[in-house]
XYZ file of C-alpha atoms in Angstrom:
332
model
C 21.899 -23.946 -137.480
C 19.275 -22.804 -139.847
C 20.243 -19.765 -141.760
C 18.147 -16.107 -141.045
C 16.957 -16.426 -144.535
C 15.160 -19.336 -144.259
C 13.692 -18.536 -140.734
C 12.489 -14.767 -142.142
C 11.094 -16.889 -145.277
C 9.344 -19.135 -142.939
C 7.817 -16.728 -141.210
C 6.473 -14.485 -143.665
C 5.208 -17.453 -145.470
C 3.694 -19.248 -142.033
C 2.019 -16.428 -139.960
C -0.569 -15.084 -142.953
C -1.395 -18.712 -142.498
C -1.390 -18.920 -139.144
C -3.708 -15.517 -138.823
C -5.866 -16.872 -141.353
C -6.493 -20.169 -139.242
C -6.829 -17.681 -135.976
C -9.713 -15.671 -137.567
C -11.543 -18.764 -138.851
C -11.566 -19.913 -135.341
C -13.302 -16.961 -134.233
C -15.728 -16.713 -137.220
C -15.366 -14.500 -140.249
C -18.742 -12.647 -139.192
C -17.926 -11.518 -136.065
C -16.241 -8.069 -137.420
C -16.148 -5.491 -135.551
C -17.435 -1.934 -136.666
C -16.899 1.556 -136.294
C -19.712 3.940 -135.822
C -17.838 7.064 -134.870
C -15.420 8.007 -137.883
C -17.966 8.130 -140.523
C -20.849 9.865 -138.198
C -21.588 12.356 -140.448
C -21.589 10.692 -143.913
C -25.374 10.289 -145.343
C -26.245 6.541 -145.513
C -30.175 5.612 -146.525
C -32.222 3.954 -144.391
C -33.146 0.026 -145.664
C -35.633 -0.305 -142.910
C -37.889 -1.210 -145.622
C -35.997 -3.324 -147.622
C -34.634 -5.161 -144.687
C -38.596 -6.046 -143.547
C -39.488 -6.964 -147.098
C -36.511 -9.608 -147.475
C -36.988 -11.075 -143.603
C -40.591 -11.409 -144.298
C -40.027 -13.065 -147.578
C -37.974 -15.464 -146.415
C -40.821 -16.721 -143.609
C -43.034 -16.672 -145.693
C -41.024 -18.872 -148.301
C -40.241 -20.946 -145.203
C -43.765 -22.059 -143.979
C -44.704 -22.412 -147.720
C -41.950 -25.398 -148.160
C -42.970 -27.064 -144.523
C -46.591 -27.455 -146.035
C -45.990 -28.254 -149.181
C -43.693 -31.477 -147.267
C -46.498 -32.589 -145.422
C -45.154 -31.432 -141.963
C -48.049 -29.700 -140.550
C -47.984 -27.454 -137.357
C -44.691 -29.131 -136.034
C -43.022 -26.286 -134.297
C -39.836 -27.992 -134.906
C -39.494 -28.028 -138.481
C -40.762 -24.552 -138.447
C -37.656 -23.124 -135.952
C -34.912 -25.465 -137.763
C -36.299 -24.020 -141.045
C -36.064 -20.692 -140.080
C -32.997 -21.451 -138.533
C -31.365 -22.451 -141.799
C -32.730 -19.041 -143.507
C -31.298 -16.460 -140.881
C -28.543 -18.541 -139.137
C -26.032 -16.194 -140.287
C -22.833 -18.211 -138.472
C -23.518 -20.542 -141.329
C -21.223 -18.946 -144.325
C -23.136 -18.161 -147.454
C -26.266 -18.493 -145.829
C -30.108 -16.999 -147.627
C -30.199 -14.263 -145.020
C -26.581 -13.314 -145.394
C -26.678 -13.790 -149.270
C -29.834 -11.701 -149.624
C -28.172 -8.935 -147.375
C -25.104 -8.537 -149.663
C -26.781 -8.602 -152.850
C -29.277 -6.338 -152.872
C -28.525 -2.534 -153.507
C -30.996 -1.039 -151.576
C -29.438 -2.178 -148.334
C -27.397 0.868 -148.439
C -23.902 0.074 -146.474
C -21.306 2.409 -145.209
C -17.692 0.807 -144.813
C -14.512 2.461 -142.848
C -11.422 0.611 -143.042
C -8.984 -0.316 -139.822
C -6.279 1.855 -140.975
C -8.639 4.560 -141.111
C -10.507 3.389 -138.155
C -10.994 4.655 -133.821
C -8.947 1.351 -133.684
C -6.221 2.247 -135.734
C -3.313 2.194 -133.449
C -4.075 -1.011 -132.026
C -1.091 -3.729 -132.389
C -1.472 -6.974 -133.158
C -1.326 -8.046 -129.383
C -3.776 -5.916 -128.489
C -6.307 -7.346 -131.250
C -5.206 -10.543 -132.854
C -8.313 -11.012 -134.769
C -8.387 -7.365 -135.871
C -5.011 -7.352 -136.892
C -4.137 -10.968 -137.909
C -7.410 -10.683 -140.191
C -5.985 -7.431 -141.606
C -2.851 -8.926 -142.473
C -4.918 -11.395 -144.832
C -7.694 -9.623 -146.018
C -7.747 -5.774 -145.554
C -10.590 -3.907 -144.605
C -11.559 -6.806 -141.885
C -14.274 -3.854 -140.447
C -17.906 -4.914 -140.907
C -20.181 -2.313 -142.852
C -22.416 -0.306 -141.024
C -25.985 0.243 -142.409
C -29.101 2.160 -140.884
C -32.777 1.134 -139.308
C -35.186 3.891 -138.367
C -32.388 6.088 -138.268
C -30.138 4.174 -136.149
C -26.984 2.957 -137.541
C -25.474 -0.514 -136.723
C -22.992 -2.765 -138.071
C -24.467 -5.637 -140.522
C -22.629 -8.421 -137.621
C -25.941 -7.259 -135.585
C -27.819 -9.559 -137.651
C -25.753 -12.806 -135.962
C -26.497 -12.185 -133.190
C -30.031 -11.429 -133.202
C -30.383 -14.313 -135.023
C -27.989 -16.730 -134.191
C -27.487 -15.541 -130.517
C -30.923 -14.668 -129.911
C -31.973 -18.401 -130.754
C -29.786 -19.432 -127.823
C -30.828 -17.099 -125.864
C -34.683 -18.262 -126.996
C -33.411 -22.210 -126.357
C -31.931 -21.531 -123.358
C -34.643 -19.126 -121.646
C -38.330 -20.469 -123.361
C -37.880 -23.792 -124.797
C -35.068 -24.713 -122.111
C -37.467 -22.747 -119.173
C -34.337 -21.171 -117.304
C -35.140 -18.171 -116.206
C -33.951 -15.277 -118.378
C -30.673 -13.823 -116.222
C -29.449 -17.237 -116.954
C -29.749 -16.348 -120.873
C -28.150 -13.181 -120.432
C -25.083 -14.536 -118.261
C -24.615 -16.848 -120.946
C -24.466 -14.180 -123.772
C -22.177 -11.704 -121.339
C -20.111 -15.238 -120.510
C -19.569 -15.602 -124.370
C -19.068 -11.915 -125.289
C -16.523 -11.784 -122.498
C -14.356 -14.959 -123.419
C -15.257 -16.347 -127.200
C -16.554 -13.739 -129.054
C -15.148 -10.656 -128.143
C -12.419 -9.577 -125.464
C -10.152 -12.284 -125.686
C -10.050 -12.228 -129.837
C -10.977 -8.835 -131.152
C -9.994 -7.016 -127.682
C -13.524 -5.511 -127.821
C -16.734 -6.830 -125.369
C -19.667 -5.348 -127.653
C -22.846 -4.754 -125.640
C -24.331 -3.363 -128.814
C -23.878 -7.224 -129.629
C -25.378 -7.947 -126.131
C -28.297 -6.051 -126.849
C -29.110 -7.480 -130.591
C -28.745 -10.915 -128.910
C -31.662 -10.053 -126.034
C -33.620 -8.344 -128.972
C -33.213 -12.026 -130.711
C -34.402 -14.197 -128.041
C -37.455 -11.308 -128.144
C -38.293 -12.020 -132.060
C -37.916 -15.690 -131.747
C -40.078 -15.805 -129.279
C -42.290 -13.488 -131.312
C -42.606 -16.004 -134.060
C -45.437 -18.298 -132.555
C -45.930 -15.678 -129.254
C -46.538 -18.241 -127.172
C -45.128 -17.137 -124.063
C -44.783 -13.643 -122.444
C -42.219 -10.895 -123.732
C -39.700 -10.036 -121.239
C -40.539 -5.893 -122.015
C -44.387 -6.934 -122.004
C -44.320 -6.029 -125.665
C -45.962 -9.040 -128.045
C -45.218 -7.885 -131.345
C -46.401 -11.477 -133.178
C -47.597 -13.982 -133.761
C -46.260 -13.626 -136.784
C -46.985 -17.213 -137.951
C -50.080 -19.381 -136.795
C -51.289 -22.439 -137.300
C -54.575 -23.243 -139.015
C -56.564 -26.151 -140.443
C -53.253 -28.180 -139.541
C -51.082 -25.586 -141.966
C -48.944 -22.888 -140.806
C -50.158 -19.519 -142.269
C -48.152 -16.338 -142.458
C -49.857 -13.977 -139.997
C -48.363 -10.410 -139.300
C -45.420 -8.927 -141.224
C -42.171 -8.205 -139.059
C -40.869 -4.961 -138.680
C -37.335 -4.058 -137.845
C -37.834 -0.548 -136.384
C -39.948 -2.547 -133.548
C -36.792 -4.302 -132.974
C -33.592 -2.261 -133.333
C -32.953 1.092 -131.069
C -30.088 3.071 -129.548
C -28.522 -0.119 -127.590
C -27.617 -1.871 -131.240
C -25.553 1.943 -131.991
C -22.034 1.297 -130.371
C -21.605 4.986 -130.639
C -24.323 5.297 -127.730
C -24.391 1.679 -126.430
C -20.815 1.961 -125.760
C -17.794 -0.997 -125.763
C -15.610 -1.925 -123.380
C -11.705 -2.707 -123.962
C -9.673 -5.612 -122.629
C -6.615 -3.413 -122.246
C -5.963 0.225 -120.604
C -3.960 1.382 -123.240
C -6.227 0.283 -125.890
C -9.170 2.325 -124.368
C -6.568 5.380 -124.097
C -6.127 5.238 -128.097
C -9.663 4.760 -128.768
C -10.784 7.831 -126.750
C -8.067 10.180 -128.484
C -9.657 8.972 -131.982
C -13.152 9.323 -130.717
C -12.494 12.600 -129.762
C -10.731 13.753 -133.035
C -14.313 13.005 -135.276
C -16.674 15.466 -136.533
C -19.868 14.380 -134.932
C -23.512 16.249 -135.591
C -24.575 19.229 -133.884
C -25.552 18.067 -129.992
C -23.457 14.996 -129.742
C -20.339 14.915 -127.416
C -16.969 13.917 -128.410
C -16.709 10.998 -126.258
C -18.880 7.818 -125.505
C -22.025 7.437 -125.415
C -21.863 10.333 -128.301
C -26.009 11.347 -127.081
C -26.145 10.176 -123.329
C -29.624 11.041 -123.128
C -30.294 8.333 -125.794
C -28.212 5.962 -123.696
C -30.775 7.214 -120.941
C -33.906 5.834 -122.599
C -32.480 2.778 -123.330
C -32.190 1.948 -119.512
C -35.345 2.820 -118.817
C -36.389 0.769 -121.834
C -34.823 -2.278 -120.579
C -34.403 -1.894 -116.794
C -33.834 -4.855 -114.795
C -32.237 -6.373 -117.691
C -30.006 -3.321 -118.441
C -27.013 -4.641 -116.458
C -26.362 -7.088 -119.049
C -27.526 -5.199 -121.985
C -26.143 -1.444 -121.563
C -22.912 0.038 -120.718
C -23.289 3.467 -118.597
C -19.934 3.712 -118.279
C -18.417 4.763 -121.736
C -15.342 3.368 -123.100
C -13.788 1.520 -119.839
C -11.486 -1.762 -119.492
C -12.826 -4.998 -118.957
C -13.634 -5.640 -115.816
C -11.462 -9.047 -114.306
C -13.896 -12.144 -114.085
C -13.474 -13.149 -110.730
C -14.175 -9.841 -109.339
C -17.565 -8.644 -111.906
C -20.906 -9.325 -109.651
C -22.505 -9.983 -112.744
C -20.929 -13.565 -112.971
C -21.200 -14.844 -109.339
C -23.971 -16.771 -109.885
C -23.859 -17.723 -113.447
């Protein structure tokens, strides 16, 4: 029989390890982030910066596929551009350029201090297993045009949204088959089954992806009827940088998660969630409870109507629904 010593030294040796190897699975990235407990704290907008750094680095881009002799091939243009932003990559320009500079101005509230502090480790293993290793697994929250959202928004307007741009205008499914695919993820690999927490502020970045992707060339139509590129073009066989982007065209309400509300994979943990929501100093106007501003949460659906379903929660903080009976996957 093996000793109680050597099982408890096991253990306390083994599951760091094993909630280390957990979180890796799920990707480092993917933190979640709290936009209620710090509502009132001043943070600078980096609108500015962030357009300056995402145009540099197209511009940067179609400058080495020239200088290689590629011409107008619209493949080394995406994969390039794909290397720059795809933030799932670790270490990657985008990210790099992101954490370095000090004029993206970044707010940060730890789990224990957190709306999701009194969530056990079975209700969140990623959120908790990561906090076991590395403390202060929440992602930092910075602000566009006045809007806050949490840095992870980047992923998946980049990395997601270039799916969702495979999948919908290079793939030509139509684009509720996009969307299914980005709920279908959210639902199982990214979000409710690891973190305990289906983001459709992570739903909407993703659709606002596929949108700037598409943007790039603007070769096909915008699913809001709003072309905001080309912001390269080809000429004389050589791309050419053509119109700057600009993130306040891009990011609204549906990225804030403290209007664009989450949903919970547990009862309980949407219980403890609500109590914390509801014990934060907000600004003057805004309700103690999710969406914070409903008539924000308003304009959004108009904004994105037919696609709102999979974009927008009207609901507020409610469970996840079960799979087999949500319409929204019955013909995915």
């Amino acid at each position: 029989m093996i000793p109680s010593s050597r099982i408890q030294y096991f253990l306390s040796f083994s599951l760091p390890i094993f909630f280390w190897i957990l979180v890796m699975s799920s990707n480092l990235f993917s933190r979640e982030v709290d936009n209620f407990t710090k509502r009132t704290e001043f943070l600078k907008d980096s609108t500015l910066k962030l357009n300056e750094i995402t145009n540099r680095f197209i511009k940067k881009r179609i400058q080495k596929i020239n200088n290689d002799n590629h011409s107008c091939k619209e493949e080394s243009l995406y994969s390039g551009l794909k290397k720059d932003f795809n933030i799932l990559v670790k270490d990657s320009p985008f990210l790099k350029a992101l954490k370095k500079d000090k004029k993206i101005y970044k707010l940060k509230t730890h789990l224990k201090d957190s709306v999701y502090r009194d969530w056990g480790l079975m209700d969140s293993p990623a959120i908790r297993g990561l906090d076991l290793v590395i403390p202060s697994v929440f992602g930092e929250v910075i602000q566009v045009q006045g809007i806050r959202l949490g840095v992870d928004k980047f992923e998946h307007f980049f990395s997601y949204g270039y799916y969702y741009f495979n999948l919908h205008y290079l793939g030509k499914k139509e684009v509720k088959k996009a969307l299914k695919f980005g709920l279908f993820m959210e639902y199982f690999n990214l979000g409710a089954y690891k973190s305990g927490v289906m983001s459709y502020g992570d739903l909407a970045a993703n659709f606002n992806g596929m949108r700037f992707w598409n943007h790039i060339l603007a070769k096909r139509k915008d699913p809001l009827n709003q072309n905001l590129g080309p912001y390269v073009k080809c000429r004389r066989g050589q791309w050419v940088f053509n119109k700057e982007v600009d993130w306040s065209q891009y990011v609204d309400e549906s990225f804030d998660e403290a209007i664009n509300c989450s949903r919970f994979r547990k009862g309980v943990m949407v219980q403890s969630v609500k109590e914390r929501v509801r014990e934060v100093n907000y600004k003057d106007g805004e309700l103690k409870t999710c969406p914070l501003a409903p008539h924000k949460l308003k304009n959004m659906l108009k904004k994105y109507s037919q696609f709102s379903p999979y974009i927008l929660n009207e609901k507020g903080h409610k469970e996840i629904p079960k799979f087999m009976t949500w319409k929204l996957f019955h013909d995915l």
